Amino acid sequence: MNWPLRAEGSSTPSALKQQLPAMKVHIGELLLQNRSIGQLDMMARRDGSVWRMDPLKLVAPEGTLAGSML
């Protein structure tokens, strides 16, 4: 992933936030309070000022949680 941290010209920090690219996220071992809760996969993209996560999947030995945050 590569984009300028500081834009050339008159772009403000809030304008740069609007330019963030969509991200595919994979976390092999997600920890919560030093306890492994599984593996997380998701695709995140900006829709105006809101982040959309679709699909979202958490896989643990006990089961799988899948859904969308639209």
Coordinates of N, CA, C and O in Angstrom, one line a residue:
M1 N 0.9 -1.2 0.0 CA 0.0 0.0 0.0 C 0.9 1.2 0.0 O 1.8 1.3 0.8
N2 N 0.6 2.2 -0.8 CA 1.4 3.3 -1.0 C 0.6 4.5 -1.4 O 0.0 4.5 -2.4
W3 N 0.5 5.5 -0.5 CA -0.1 6.8 -0.8 C 0.7 7.9 -0.1 O 1.3 7.6 1.0
P4 N 0.6 9.1 -0.5 CA 1.4 10.1 0.1 C 0.8 10.5 1.5 O -0.4 10.6 1.6
L5 N 1.7 10.6 2.5 CA 1.2 11.0 3.8 C 0.9 12.5 3.8 O 0.1 13.0 4.5
R6 N 1.7 13.2 3.0 CA 1.4 14.7 2.8 C 1.2 14.9 1.4 O 2.0 14.6 0.5
A7 N 0.1 15.5 1.1 CA -0.2 15.8 -0.3 C 0.5 17.1 -0.8 O 0.7 18.0 0.0
E8 N 0.7 17.1 -2.0 CA 1.3 18.3 -2.6 C 0.2 19.4 -2.7 O -0.9 19.1 -2.9
G9 N 0.6 20.6 -2.5 CA -0.4 21.7 -2.7 C -1.2 22.0 -1.4 O -0.7 22.0 -0.3
S10 N -2.5 22.2 -1.6 CA -3.3 22.7 -0.4 C -4.2 21.7 0.2 O -5.2 22.0 0.8
S11 N -4.0 20.4 0.0 CA -4.8 19.4 0.7 C -4.7 19.4 2.2 O -3.6 19.6 2.7
T12 N -5.8 19.3 2.9 CA -5.8 19.3 4.3 C -5.8 17.9 4.8 O -6.1 16.9 4.1
P13 N -5.5 17.6 6.1 CA -5.5 16.3 6.7 C -6.9 15.6 6.5 O -6.9 14.4 6.2
S14 N -8.0 16.4 6.6 CA -9.3 15.7 6.4 C -9.5 15.3 5.0 O -10.2 14.3 4.7
A15 N -9.0 16.1 4.0 CA -9.1 15.7 2.6 C -8.3 14.4 2.4 O -8.7 13.6 1.6
L16 N -7.1 14.2 3.0 CA -6.4 13.0 2.9 C -7.1 11.8 3.4 O -7.0 10.7 2.8
K17 N -7.8 12.0 4.5 CA -8.6 10.9 5.1 C -9.6 10.4 4.1 O -9.9 9.2 4.0
Q18 N -10.2 11.3 3.3 CA -11.2 10.9 2.3 C -10.6 10.1 1.2 O -11.3 9.4 0.5
Q19 N -9.3 10.1 1.0 CA -8.6 9.4 -0.1 C -8.1 8.0 0.3 O -7.4 7.4 -0.5
L20 N -8.3 7.6 1.5 CA -7.8 6.3 2.0 C -8.3 5.2 1.1 O -9.5 5.2 0.8
P21 N -7.5 4.3 0.6 CA -8.0 3.2 -0.2 C -8.8 2.1 0.5 O -8.7 2.0 1.8
A22 N -9.5 1.3 -0.2 CA -10.1 0.1 0.4 C -9.0 -0.8 0.9 O -7.9 -0.8 0.4
M23 N -9.3 -1.6 1.9 CA -8.2 -2.5 2.5 C -8.8 -3.9 2.7 O -9.9 -4.1 3.1
K24 N -8.0 -4.8 2.4 CA -8.2 -6.2 2.6 C -7.4 -6.6 3.9 O -6.2 -6.4 3.8
V25 N -8.1 -7.0 5.0 CA -7.4 -7.2 6.2 C -7.5 -8.7 6.6 O -8.5 -9.3 6.6
H26 N -6.3 -9.2 7.0 CA -6.2 -10.6 7.5 C -5.4 -10.6 8.8 O -4.2 -10.1 8.8
I27 N -6.0 -11.0 9.8 CA -5.3 -11.1 11.1 C -5.2 -12.6 11.5 O -6.3 -13.2 11.7
G28 N -4.0 -13.2 11.5 CA -3.9 -14.6 11.7 C -4.2 -15.1 13.1 O -4.8 -16.2 13.3
E29 N -4.0 -14.2 14.1 CA -4.3 -14.5 15.5 C -4.8 -13.2 16.1 O -3.9 -12.4 16.5
L30 N -6.1 -13.1 16.3 CA -6.6 -11.9 17.0 C -6.7 -12.1 18.5 O -7.2 -13.1 18.9
L31 N -6.0 -11.2 19.2 CA -6.0 -11.3 20.7 C -6.9 -10.2 21.3 O -6.9 -9.1 20.9
L32 N -7.6 -10.6 22.3 CA -8.4 -9.7 23.1 C -8.1 -10.0 24.6 O -8.3 -11.1 25.1
Q33 N -7.5 -9.0 25.3 CA -7.0 -9.1 26.7 C -6.1 -10.4 26.8 O -6.3 -11.2 27.7
N34 N -5.1 -10.5 25.9 CA -4.1 -11.6 25.9 C -4.7 -13.0 25.7 O -4.1 -14.0 26.0
R35 N -5.9 -13.0 25.2 CA -6.6 -14.3 24.9 C -6.9 -14.4 23.4 O -7.5 -13.5 22.8
S36 N -6.5 -15.5 22.7 CA -6.7 -15.7 21.3 C -8.2 -15.9 21.1 O -8.8 -16.8 21.7
I37 N -8.8 -15.1 20.2 CA -10.2 -15.3 19.9 C -10.4 -15.7 18.4 O -11.5 -15.9 18.0
G38 N -9.3 -16.0 17.7 CA -9.5 -16.5 16.4 C -8.8 -15.7 15.3 O -8.0 -14.9 15.5
Q39 N -9.2 -16.1 14.1 CA -8.6 -15.5 12.9 C -9.6 -14.6 12.2 O -10.8 -15.0 12.1
L40 N -9.2 -13.3 11.9 CA -10.2 -12.4 11.3 C -9.8 -12.0 9.9 O -8.6 -11.8 9.5
D41 N -10.8 -12.0 9.0 CA -10.7 -11.6 7.6 C -11.8 -10.6 7.3 O -12.9 -10.9 7.7
M42 N -11.4 -9.5 6.6 CA -12.5 -8.6 6.2 C -12.0 -7.7 5.1 O -10.8 -7.6 4.9
M43 N -12.9 -7.1 4.4 CA -12.6 -6.1 3.3 C -13.3 -4.8 3.8 O -14.5 -4.9 4.2
A44 N -12.5 -3.8 3.9 CA -13.0 -2.5 4.5 C -12.9 -1.4 3.4 O -11.9 -1.4 2.7
R45 N -13.9 -0.6 3.2 CA -13.8 0.5 2.3 C -14.6 1.7 2.8 O -15.5 1.5 3.6
R46 N -14.2 2.9 2.4 CA -14.9 4.1 2.9 C -16.1 4.4 2.0 O -16.0 4.2 0.8
D47 N -17.1 4.8 2.6 CA -18.3 5.3 2.0 C -18.7 6.6 2.6 O -19.4 6.7 3.6
G48 N -18.1 7.7 2.1 CA -18.2 9.0 2.7 C -17.4 9.0 4.0 O -16.2 8.7 4.0
S49 N -18.1 9.3 5.1 CA -17.4 9.3 6.4 C -17.5 8.0 7.2 O -17.1 7.9 8.3
V50 N -18.1 7.0 6.5 CA -18.3 5.7 7.2 C -17.5 4.6 6.6 O -17.3 4.6 5.4
W51 N -16.9 3.7 7.4 CA -16.2 2.5 6.9 C -17.2 1.4 6.8 O -18.0 1.1 7.7
R52 N -17.2 0.7 5.6 CA -18.1 -0.4 5.4 C -17.2 -1.7 5.4 O -16.1 -1.7 4.8
M53 N -17.6 -2.7 6.1 CA -16.8 -4.0 6.2 C -17.7 -5.1 5.6 O -18.7 -5.5 6.2
D54 N -17.3 -5.6 4.5 CA -18.1 -6.6 3.8 C -17.1 -7.4 2.9 O -16.6 -6.8 2.0
P55 N -16.9 -8.6 3.1 CA -17.4 -9.5 4.2 C -16.6 -9.3 5.5 O -15.4 -8.9 5.4
L56 N -17.1 -9.8 6.6 CA -16.4 -9.9 7.9 C -16.5 -11.3 8.4 O -17.6 -11.8 8.4
K57 N -15.4 -11.9 8.7 CA -15.4 -13.3 9.1 C -14.4 -13.5 10.2 O -13.2 -13.2 10.1
L58 N -14.9 -14.1 11.3 CA -14.0 -14.5 12.5 C -14.1 -16.0 12.6 O -15.2 -16.5 12.8
V59 N -13.0 -16.7 12.6 CA -12.9 -18.1 12.7 C -12.2 -18.5 13.9 O -11.1 -18.1 14.1
A60 N -12.8 -19.3 14.8 CA -12.2 -19.8 16.0 C -12.5 -21.3 16.1 O -13.4 -21.8 15.4
P61 N -11.8 -22.0 17.0 CA -12.0 -23.5 17.2 C -13.5 -23.7 17.6 O -14.0 -24.8 17.2
E62 N -14.1 -22.8 18.3 CA -15.5 -23.0 18.7 C -16.5 -22.8 17.6 O -17.7 -23.3 17.7
G63 N -16.2 -22.1 16.6 CA -17.1 -21.8 15.5 C -16.7 -20.7 14.6 O -15.6 -20.1 14.8
T64 N -17.6 -20.3 13.7 CA -17.3 -19.2 12.8 C -18.4 -18.1 12.9 O -19.6 -18.5 13.0
L65 N -18.0 -16.9 12.8 CA -18.9 -15.8 12.8 C -18.7 -15.0 11.5 O -17.6 -14.6 11.2
A66 N -19.7 -14.8 10.7 CA -19.6 -14.2 9.4 C -20.7 -13.2 9.2 O -21.9 -13.4 9.7
G67 N -20.5 -12.1 8.6 CA -21.5 -11.1 8.3 C -21.0 -9.9 7.6 O -19.9 -9.9 7.1
S68 N -21.8 -8.9 7.5 CA -21.5 -7.6 6.8 C -21.8 -6.5 7.8 O -22.8 -6.5 8.5
M69 N -21.1 -5.4 7.7 CA -21.4 -4.2 8.4 C -21.5 -3.1 7.3 O -20.6 -2.4 7.0
L70 N -22.7 -3.0 6.8 CA -23.0 -2.1 5.7 C -23.8 -0.9 6.2 O -24.6 -1.0 7.1

